[in-house]
mmCIF file of C-alpha atoms in Angstrom:
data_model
loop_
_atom_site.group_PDB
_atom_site.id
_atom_site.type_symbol
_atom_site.label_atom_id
_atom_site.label_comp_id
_atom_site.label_asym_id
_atom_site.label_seq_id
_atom_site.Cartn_x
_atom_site.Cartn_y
_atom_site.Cartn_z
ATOM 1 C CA UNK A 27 36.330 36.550 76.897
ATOM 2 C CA UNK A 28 37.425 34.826 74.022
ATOM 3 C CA UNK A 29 34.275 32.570 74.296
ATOM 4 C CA UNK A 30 32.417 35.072 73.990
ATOM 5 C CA UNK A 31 33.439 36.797 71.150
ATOM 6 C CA UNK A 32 33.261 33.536 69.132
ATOM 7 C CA UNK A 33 29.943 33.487 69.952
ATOM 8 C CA UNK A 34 29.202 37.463 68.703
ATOM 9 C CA UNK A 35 31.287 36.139 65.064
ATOM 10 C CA UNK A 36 28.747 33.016 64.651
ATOM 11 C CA UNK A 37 25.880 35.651 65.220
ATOM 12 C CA UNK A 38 27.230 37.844 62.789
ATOM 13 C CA UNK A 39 27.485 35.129 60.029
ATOM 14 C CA UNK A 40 23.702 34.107 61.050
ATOM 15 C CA UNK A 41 22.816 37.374 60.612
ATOM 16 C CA UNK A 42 24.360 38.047 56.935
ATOM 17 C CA UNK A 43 22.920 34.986 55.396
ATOM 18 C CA UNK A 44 19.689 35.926 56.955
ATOM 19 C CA UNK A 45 19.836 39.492 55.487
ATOM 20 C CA UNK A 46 21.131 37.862 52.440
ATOM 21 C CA UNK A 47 18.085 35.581 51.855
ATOM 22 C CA UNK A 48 15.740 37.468 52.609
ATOM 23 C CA UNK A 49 16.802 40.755 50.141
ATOM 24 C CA UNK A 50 16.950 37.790 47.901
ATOM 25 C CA UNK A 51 13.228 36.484 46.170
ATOM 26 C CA UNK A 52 15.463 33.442 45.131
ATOM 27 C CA UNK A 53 18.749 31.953 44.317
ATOM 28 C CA UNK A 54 19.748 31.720 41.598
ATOM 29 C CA UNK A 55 21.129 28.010 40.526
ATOM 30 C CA UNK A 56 23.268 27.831 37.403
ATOM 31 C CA UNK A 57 22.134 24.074 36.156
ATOM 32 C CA UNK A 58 24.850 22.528 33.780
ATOM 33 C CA UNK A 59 23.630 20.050 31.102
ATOM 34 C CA UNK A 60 24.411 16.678 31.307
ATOM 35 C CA UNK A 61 27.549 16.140 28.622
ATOM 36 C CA UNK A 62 25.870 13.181 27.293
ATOM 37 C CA UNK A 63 22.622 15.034 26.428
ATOM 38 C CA UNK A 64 19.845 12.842 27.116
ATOM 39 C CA UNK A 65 20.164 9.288 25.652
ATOM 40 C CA UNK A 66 17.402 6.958 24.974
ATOM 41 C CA UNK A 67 17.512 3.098 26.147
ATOM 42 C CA UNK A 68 14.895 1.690 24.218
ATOM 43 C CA UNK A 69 15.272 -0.128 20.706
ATOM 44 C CA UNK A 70 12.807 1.345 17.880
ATOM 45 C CA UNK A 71 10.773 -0.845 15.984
ATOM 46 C CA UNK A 72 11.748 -1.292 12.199
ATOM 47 C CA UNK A 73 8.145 -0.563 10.878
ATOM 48 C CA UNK A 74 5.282 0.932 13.044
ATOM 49 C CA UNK A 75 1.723 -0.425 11.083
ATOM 50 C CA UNK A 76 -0.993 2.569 11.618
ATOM 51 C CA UNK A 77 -4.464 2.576 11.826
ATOM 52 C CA UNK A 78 -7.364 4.914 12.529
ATOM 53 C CA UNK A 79 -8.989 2.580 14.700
ATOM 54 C CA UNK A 80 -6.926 2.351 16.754
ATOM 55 C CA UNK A 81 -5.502 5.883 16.938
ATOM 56 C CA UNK A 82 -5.745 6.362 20.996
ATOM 57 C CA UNK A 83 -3.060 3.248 21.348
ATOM 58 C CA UNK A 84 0.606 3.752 22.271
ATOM 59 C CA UNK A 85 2.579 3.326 19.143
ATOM 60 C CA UNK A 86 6.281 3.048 20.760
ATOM 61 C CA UNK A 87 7.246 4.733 24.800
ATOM 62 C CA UNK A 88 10.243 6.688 24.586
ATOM 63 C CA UNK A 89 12.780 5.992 27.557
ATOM 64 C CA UNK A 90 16.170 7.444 28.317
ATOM 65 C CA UNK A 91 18.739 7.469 31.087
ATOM 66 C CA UNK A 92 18.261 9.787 33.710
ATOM 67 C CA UNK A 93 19.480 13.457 33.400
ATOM 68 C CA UNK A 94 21.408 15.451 35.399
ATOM 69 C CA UNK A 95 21.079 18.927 35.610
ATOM 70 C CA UNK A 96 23.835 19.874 38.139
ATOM 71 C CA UNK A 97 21.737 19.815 41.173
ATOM 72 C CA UNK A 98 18.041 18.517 42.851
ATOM 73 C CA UNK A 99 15.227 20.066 40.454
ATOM 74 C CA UNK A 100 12.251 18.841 38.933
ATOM 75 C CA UNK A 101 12.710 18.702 34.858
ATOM 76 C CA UNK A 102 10.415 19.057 32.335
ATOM 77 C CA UNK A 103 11.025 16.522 29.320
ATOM 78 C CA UNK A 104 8.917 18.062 25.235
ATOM 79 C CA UNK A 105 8.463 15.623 22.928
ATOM 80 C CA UNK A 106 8.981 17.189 19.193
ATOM 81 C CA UNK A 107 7.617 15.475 15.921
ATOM 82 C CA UNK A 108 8.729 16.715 12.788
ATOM 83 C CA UNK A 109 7.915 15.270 9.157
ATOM 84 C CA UNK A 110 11.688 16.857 7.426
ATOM 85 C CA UNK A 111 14.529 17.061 10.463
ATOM 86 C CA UNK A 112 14.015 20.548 10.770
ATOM 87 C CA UNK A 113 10.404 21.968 11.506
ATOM 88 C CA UNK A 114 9.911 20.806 14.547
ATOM 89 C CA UNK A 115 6.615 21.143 16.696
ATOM 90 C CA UNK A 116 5.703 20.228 20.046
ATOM 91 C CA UNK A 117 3.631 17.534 20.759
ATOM 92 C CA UNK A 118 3.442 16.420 24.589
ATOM 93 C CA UNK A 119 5.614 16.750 27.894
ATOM 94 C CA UNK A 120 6.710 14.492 31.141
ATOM 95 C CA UNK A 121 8.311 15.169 34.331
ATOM 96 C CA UNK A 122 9.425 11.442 33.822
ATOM 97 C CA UNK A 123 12.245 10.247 32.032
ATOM 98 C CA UNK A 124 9.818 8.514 29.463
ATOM 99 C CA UNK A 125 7.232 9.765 27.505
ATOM 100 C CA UNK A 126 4.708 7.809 24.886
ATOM 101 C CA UNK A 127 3.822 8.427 21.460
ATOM 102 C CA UNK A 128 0.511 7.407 20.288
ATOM 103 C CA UNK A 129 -0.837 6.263 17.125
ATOM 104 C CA UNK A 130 -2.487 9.230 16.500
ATOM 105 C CA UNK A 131 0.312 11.314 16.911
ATOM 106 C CA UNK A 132 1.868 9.467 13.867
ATOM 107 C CA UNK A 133 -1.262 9.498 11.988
ATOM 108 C CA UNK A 134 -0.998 13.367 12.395
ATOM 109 C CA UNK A 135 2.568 13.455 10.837
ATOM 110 C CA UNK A 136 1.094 11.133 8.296
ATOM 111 C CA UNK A 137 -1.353 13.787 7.452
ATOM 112 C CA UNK A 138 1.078 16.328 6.872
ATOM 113 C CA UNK A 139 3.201 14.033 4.420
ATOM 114 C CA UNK A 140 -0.384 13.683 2.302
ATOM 115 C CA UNK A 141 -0.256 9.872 3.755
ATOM 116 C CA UNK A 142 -3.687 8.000 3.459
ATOM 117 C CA UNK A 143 -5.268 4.463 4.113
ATOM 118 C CA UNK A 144 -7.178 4.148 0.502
ATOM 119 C CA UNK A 145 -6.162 1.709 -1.661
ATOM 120 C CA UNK A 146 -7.395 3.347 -4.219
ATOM 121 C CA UNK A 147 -5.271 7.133 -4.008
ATOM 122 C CA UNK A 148 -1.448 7.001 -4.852
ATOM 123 C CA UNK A 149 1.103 9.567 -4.871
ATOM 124 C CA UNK A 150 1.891 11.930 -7.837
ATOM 125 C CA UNK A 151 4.327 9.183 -9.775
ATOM 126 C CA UNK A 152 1.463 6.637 -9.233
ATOM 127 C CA UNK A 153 3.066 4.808 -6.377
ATOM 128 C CA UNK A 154 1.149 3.678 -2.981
ATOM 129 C CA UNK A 155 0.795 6.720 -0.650
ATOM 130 C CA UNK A 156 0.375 5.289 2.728
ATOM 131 C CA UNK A 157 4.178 4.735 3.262
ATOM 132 C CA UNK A 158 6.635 7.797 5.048
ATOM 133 C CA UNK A 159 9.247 8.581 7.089
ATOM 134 C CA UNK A 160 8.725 10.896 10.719
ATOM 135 C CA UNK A 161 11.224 12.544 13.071
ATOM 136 C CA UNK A 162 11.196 13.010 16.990
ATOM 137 C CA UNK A 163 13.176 14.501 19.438
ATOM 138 C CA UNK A 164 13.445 14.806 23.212
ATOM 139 C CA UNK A 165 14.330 18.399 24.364
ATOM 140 C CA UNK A 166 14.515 18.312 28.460
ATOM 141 C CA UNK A 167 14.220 21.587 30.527
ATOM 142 C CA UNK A 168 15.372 22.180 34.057
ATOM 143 C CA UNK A 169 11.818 23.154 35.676
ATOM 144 C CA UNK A 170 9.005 24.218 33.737
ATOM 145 C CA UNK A 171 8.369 24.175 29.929
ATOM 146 C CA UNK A 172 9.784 27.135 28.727
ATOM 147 C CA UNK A 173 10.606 28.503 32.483
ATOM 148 C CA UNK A 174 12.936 31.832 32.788
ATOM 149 C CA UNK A 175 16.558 31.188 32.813
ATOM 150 C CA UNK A 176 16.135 27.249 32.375
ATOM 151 C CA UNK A 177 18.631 25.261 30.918
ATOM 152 C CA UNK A 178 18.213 22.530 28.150
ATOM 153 C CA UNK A 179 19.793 19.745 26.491
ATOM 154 C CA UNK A 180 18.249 18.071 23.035
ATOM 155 C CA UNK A 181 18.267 14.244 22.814
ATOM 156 C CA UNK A 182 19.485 12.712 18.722
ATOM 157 C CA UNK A 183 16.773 13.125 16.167
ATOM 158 C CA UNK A 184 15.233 9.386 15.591
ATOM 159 C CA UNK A 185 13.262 8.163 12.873
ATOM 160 C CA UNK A 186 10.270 6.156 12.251
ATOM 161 C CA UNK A 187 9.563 4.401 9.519
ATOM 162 C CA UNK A 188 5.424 4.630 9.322
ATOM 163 C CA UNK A 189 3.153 2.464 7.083
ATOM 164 C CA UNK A 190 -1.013 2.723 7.303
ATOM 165 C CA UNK A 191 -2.695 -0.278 6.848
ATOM 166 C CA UNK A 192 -4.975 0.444 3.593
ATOM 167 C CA UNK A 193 -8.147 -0.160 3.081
ATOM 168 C CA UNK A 194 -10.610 -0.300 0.123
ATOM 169 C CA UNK A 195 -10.380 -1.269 -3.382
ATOM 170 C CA UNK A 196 -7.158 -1.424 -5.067
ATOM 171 C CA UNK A 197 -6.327 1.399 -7.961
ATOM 172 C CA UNK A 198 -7.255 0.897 -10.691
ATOM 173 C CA UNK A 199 -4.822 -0.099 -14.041
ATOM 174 C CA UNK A 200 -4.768 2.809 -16.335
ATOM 175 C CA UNK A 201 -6.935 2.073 -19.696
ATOM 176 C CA UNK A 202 -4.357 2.071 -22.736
ATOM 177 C CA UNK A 203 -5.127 1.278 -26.580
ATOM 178 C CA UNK A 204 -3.868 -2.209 -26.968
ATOM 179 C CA UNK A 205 -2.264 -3.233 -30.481
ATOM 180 C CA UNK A 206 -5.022 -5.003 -31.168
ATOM 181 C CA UNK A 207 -8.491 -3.573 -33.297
ATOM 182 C CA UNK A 208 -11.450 -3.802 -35.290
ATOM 183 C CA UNK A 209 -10.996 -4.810 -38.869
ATOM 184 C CA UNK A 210 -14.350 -5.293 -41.438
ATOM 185 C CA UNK A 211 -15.634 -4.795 -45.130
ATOM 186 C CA UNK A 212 -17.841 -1.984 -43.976
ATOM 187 C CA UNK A 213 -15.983 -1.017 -40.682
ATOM 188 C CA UNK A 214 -12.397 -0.098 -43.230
ATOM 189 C CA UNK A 215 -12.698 -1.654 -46.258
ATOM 190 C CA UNK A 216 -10.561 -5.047 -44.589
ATOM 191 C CA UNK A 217 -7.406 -2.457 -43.924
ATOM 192 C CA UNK A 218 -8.158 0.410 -46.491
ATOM 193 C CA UNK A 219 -7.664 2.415 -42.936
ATOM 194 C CA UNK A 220 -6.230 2.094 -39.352
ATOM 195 C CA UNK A 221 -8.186 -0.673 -37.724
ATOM 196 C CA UNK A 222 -10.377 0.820 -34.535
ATOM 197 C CA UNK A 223 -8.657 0.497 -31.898
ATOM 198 C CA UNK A 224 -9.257 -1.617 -28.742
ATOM 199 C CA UNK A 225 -8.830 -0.689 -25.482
ATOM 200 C CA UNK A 226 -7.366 -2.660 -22.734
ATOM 201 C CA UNK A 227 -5.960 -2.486 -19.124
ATOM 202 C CA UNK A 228 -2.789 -4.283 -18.574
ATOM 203 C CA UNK A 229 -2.670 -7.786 -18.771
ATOM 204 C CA UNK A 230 -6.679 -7.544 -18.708
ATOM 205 C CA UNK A 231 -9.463 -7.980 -21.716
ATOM 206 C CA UNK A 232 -10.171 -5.741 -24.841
ATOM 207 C CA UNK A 233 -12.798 -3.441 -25.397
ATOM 208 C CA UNK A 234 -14.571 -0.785 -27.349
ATOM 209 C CA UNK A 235 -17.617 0.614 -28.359
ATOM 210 C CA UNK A 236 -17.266 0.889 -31.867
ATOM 211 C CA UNK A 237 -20.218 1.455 -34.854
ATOM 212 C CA UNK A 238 -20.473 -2.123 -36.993
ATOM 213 C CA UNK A 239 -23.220 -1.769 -39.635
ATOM 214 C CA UNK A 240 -25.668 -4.543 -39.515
ATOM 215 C CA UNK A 241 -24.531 -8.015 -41.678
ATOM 216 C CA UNK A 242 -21.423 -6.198 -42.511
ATOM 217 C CA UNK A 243 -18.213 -8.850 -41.532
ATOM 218 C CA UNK A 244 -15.614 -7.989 -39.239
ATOM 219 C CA UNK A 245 -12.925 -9.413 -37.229
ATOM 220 C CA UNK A 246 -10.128 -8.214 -34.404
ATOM 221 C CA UNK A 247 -6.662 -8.993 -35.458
ATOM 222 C CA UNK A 248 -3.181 -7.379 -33.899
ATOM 223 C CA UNK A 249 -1.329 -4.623 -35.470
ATOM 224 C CA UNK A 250 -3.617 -4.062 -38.490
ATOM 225 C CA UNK A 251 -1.952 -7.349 -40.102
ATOM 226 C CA UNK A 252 -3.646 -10.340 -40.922
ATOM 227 C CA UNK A 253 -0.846 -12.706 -39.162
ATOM 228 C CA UNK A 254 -2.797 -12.772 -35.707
ATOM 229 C CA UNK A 255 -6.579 -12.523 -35.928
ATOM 230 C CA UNK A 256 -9.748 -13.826 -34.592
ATOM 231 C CA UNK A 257 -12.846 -14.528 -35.324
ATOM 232 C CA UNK A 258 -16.201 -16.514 -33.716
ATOM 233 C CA UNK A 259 -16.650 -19.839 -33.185
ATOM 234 C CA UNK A 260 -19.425 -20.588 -31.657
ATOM 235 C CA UNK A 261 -21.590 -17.691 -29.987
ATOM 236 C CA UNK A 262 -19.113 -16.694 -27.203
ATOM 237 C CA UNK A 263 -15.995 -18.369 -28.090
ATOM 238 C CA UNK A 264 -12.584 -17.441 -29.742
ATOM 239 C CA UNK A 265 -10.643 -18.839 -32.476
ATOM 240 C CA UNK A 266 -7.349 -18.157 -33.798
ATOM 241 C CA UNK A 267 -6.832 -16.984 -37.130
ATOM 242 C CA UNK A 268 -10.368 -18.212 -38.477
ATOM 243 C CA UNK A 269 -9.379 -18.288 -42.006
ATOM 244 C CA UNK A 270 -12.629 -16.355 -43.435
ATOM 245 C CA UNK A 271 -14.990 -16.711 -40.420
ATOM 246 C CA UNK A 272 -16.410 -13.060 -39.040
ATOM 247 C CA UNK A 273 -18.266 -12.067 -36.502
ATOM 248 C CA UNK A 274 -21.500 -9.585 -37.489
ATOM 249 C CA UNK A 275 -24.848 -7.978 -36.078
ATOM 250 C CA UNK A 276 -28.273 -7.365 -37.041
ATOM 251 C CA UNK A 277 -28.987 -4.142 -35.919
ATOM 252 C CA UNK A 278 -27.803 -0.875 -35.684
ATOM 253 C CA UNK A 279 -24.928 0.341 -32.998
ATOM 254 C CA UNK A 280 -23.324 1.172 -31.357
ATOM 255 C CA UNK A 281 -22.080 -1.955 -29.729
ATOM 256 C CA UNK A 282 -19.740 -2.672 -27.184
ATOM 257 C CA UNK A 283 -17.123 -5.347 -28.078
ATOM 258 C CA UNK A 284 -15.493 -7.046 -25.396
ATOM 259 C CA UNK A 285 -12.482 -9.997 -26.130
ATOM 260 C CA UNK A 286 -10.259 -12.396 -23.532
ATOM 261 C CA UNK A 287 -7.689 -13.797 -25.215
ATOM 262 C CA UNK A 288 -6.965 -15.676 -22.226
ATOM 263 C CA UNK A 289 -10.426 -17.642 -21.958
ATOM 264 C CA UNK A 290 -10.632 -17.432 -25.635
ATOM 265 C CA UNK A 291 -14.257 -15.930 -25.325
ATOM 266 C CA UNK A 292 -15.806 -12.662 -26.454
ATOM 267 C CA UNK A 293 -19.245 -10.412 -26.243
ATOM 268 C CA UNK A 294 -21.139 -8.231 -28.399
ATOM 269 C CA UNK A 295 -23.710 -6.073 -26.986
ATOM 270 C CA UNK A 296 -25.586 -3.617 -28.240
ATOM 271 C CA UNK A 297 -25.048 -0.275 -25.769
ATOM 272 C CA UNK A 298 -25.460 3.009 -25.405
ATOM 273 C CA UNK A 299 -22.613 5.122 -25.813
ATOM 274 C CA UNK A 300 -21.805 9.048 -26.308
ATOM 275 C CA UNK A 301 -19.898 10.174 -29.578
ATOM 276 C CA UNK A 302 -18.093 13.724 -30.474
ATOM 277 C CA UNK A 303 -20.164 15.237 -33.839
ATOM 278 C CA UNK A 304 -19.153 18.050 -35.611
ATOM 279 C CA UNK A 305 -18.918 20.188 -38.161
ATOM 280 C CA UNK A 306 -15.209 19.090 -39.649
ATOM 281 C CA UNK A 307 -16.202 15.794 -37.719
ATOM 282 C CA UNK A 308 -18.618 14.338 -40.074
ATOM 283 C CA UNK A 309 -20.617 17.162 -41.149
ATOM 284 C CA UNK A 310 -22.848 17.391 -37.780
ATOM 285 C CA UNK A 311 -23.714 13.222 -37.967
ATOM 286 C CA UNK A 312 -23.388 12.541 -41.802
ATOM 287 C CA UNK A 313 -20.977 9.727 -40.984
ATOM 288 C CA UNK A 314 -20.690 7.809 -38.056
ATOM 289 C CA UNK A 315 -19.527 10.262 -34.809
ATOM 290 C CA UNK A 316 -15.913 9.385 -32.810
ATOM 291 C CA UNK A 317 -16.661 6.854 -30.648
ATOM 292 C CA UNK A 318 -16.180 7.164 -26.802
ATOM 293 C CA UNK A 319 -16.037 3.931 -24.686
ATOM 294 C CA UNK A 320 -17.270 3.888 -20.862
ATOM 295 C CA UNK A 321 -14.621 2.375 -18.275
ATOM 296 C CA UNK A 322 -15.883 -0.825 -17.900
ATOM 297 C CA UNK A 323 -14.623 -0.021 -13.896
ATOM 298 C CA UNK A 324 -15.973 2.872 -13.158
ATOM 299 C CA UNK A 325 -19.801 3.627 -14.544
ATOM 300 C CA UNK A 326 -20.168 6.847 -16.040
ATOM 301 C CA UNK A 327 -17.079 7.435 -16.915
ATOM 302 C CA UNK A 328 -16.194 7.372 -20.839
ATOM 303 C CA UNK A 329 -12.915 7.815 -22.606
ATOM 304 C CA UNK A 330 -11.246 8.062 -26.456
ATOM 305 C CA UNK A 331 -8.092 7.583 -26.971
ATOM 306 C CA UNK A 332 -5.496 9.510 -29.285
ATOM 307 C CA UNK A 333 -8.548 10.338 -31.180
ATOM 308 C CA UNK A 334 -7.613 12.667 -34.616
ATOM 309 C CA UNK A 335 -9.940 16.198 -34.412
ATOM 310 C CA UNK A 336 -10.077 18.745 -36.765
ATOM 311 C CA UNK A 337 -10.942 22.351 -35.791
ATOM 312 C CA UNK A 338 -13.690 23.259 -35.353
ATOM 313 C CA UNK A 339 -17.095 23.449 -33.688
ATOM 314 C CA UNK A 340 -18.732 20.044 -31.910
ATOM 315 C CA UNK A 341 -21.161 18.217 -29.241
ATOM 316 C CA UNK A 342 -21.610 14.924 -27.616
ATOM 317 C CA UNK A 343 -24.273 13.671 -28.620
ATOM 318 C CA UNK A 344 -25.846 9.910 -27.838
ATOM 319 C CA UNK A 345 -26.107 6.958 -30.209
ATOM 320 C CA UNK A 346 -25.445 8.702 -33.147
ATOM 321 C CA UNK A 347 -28.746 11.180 -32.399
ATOM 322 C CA UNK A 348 -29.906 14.214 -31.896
ATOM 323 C CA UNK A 349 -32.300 13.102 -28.751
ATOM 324 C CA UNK A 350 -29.728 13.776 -26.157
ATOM 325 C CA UNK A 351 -26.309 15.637 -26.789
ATOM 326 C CA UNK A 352 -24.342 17.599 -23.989
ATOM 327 C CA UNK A 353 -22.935 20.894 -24.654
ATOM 328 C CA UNK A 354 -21.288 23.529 -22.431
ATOM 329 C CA UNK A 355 -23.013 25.558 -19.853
ATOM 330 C CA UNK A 356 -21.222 28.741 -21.238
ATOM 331 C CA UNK A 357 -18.640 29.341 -23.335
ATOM 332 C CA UNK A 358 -14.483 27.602 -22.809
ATOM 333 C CA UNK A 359 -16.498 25.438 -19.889
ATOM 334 C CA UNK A 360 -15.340 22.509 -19.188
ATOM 335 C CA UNK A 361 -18.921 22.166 -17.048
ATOM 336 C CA UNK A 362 -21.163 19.953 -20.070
ATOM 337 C CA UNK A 363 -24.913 20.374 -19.299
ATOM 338 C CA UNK A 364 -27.519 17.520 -21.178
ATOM 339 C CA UNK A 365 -29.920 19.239 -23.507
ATOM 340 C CA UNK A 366 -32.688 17.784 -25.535
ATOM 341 C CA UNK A 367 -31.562 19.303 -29.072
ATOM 342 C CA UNK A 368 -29.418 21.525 -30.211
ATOM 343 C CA UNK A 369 -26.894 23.966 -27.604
ATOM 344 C CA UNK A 370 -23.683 25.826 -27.878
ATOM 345 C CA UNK A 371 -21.471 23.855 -29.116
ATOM 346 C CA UNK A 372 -17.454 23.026 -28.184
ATOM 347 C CA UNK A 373 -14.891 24.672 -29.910
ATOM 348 C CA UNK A 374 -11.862 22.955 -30.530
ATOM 349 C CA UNK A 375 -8.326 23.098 -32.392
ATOM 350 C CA UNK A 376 -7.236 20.713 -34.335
ATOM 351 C CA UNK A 377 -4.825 18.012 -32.395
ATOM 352 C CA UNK A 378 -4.699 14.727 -31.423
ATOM 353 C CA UNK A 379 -7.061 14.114 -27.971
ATOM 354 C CA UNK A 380 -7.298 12.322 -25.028
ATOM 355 C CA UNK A 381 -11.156 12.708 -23.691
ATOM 356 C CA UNK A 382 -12.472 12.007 -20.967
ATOM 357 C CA UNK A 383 -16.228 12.564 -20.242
ATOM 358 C CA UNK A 384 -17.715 11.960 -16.326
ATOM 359 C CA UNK A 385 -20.973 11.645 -16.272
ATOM 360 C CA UNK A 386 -20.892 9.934 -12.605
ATOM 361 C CA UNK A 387 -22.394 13.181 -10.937
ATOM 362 C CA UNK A 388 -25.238 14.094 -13.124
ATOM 363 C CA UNK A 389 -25.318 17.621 -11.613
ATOM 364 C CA UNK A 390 -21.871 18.262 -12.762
ATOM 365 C CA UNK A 391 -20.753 16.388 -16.429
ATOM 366 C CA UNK A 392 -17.297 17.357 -17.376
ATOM 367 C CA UNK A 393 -15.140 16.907 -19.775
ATOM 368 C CA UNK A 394 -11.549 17.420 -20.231
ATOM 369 C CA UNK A 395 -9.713 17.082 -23.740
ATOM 370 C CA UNK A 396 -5.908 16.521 -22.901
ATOM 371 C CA UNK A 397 -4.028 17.395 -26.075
ATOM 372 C CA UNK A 398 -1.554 14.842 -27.469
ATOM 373 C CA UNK A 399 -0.065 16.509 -30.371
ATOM 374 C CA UNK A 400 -1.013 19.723 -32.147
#
């Protein structure tokens, strides 16, 4: 008898969990997170070099020790990028404990910090832009991404110290008036005036375009004082403090003066170049017009210095003449458009001027005065 009862009690148990699983669509498993969170085994590199070519290449695998979620389920490991430790975004999952990022996944974060690969682009102080700093973390899951009632644990953020290997041509210096300038007996009566100035680049030659009548003297000295100057000697070469010896032209300008003091050797060609006439100017071309100078860098592109201008109406006119000036396509544009006489004319207030005029895109010639001083 008693057999047999023991028999009806394991029946009865049977039964229950029976009942039980099958009221039951599934059991719920409460899956603690390991204590240690997930931690990684592999050393970072100290700099990871970037390139588009090669954007499909693993830049660094991601491995960590094994997690353990409490009991036997599959988990789900998200890799996170984030360019600031905070906003992070998802960028790829693995049932493994490992998980790659590519190249391209950095380039993408290198994107979003306004990161490039030309030379020639810097950042707003002036410095390279293709260096940055990027964030990842590991977040792991037990089951599926984002699955109902899953558990989680979140590895350390890491960093990565990103650099894209630049290409191009280096940026350019910026052009800056050098202390050194034009000085003649029909250029400023030998000093009566401010010498013109020369332009230079650092540690680079000096240049203008200035307006030298013909068989009128003139020399290039430093700080409109007669204790370092130079003059010809010979028809391309430099001497120091020349002692009465000028250089001079035949023709009309404007010329373009160009001096290495390093070589000791110098050029005077007769060019092109756009001036600013005006009414306060120089009576619309009565005297000569202000000067601009074209980046000897960067074709098309002309500049004047800290350039003195009265208020009033004015143009841009070429070589002094009325053949070719630019004026603005309507009124406050900063949108120039070449006519072949006279157009509406610039209105300006008096100040001391940067200008730049770009004349690189023909279909669009702009101009931008930056004021100095008032």
């Amino acid at each position: 008898m008693k057999r047999i009862l023991k028999k009806i009690s394991v029946a009865l148990v049977f039964m229950l969990i029976t009942v039980s699983c099958t009221q039951d669509d599934g059991i719920n498993i409460i899956l603690q997170p390991d204590p240690q969170g997930i931690e990684f085994t592999n050393t970072l590199s100290t700099t990871y070099l970037l390139s588009t070519a090669a954007a499909t290449n693993v830049a660094e695998r991601l491995v960590w020790k094994p997690v353990d979620f409490g009991a036997p389920i599959d988990a789900t490991f998200r890799l996170e990028g984030s360019i600031d430790q905070s906003s992070f975004s998802e960028i790829s999952t693995s049932s493994e404990n490992n998980i790659a990022i590519a190249v391209g996944d950095l380039l993408d974060l290198a994107t979003e910090l306004g990161l490039d690969e030309d030379k020639g682009t810097t950042d707003e102080a002036g410095n390279p832009n293709n260096i940055g700093v990027v964030y990842f973390r590991i977040i792991g899951f037990s089951g599926g991404n984002g699955a109902a009632n899953a558990e989680q644990v979140t590895s350390e953020v890491i960093t990565m110290n990103i650099e894209l290997i630049e290409s191009g041509d280096e940026p350019l210096e910026p052009i800056m008036i050098s202390n050194f300038g034009v000085v003649g007996e029909l250029v400023n009566e030998w000093g009566a005036t401010p010498d013109i100035p020369l332009y230079t680049r650092e540690s680079g030659a000096l240049f203008a375009s200035v307006d030298v009548v013909p068989n009128g003297p003139f020399n290039i000295r430093a700080d409109n004082d007669w204790v370092t100057s130079y003059g010809p000697d010979g028809d391309s070469d430099l001497q120091l403090n020349p002692f009465g010896v000028s250089f001079s032209v035949t023709e009309d300008g404007p010329y373009l003066v160009e001096f290495d003091l390093s070589s000791l050797t110098y050029e005077i060609t007769k060019k092109d170049s756009w001036g600013l006439v005006g009414e306060n100017i120089n009576n619309w071309g009565e005297g000569f017009d202000i000067r601009l100078t074209e980046d000897p860098d960067q074709e098309g592109l002309w500049i004047a210095l800290a350039v003195e201008i009265p208020t009033g109406p004015a143009n841009f006119r070429l070589n002094n003449e009325w053949n070719s000036i630019l004026s603005p396509v309507e009124e406050g544009s900063n949108i120039l458009g070449l006519n072949l006489g006279f157009g509406p004319a610039i209105n300006l207030d008096a100040g001391t001027y940067n200008i730049t005029l770009d004349i690189r895109n023909q279909e669009e010639i702009t101009v931008d005065f930056e004021i100095i001083s008032p």
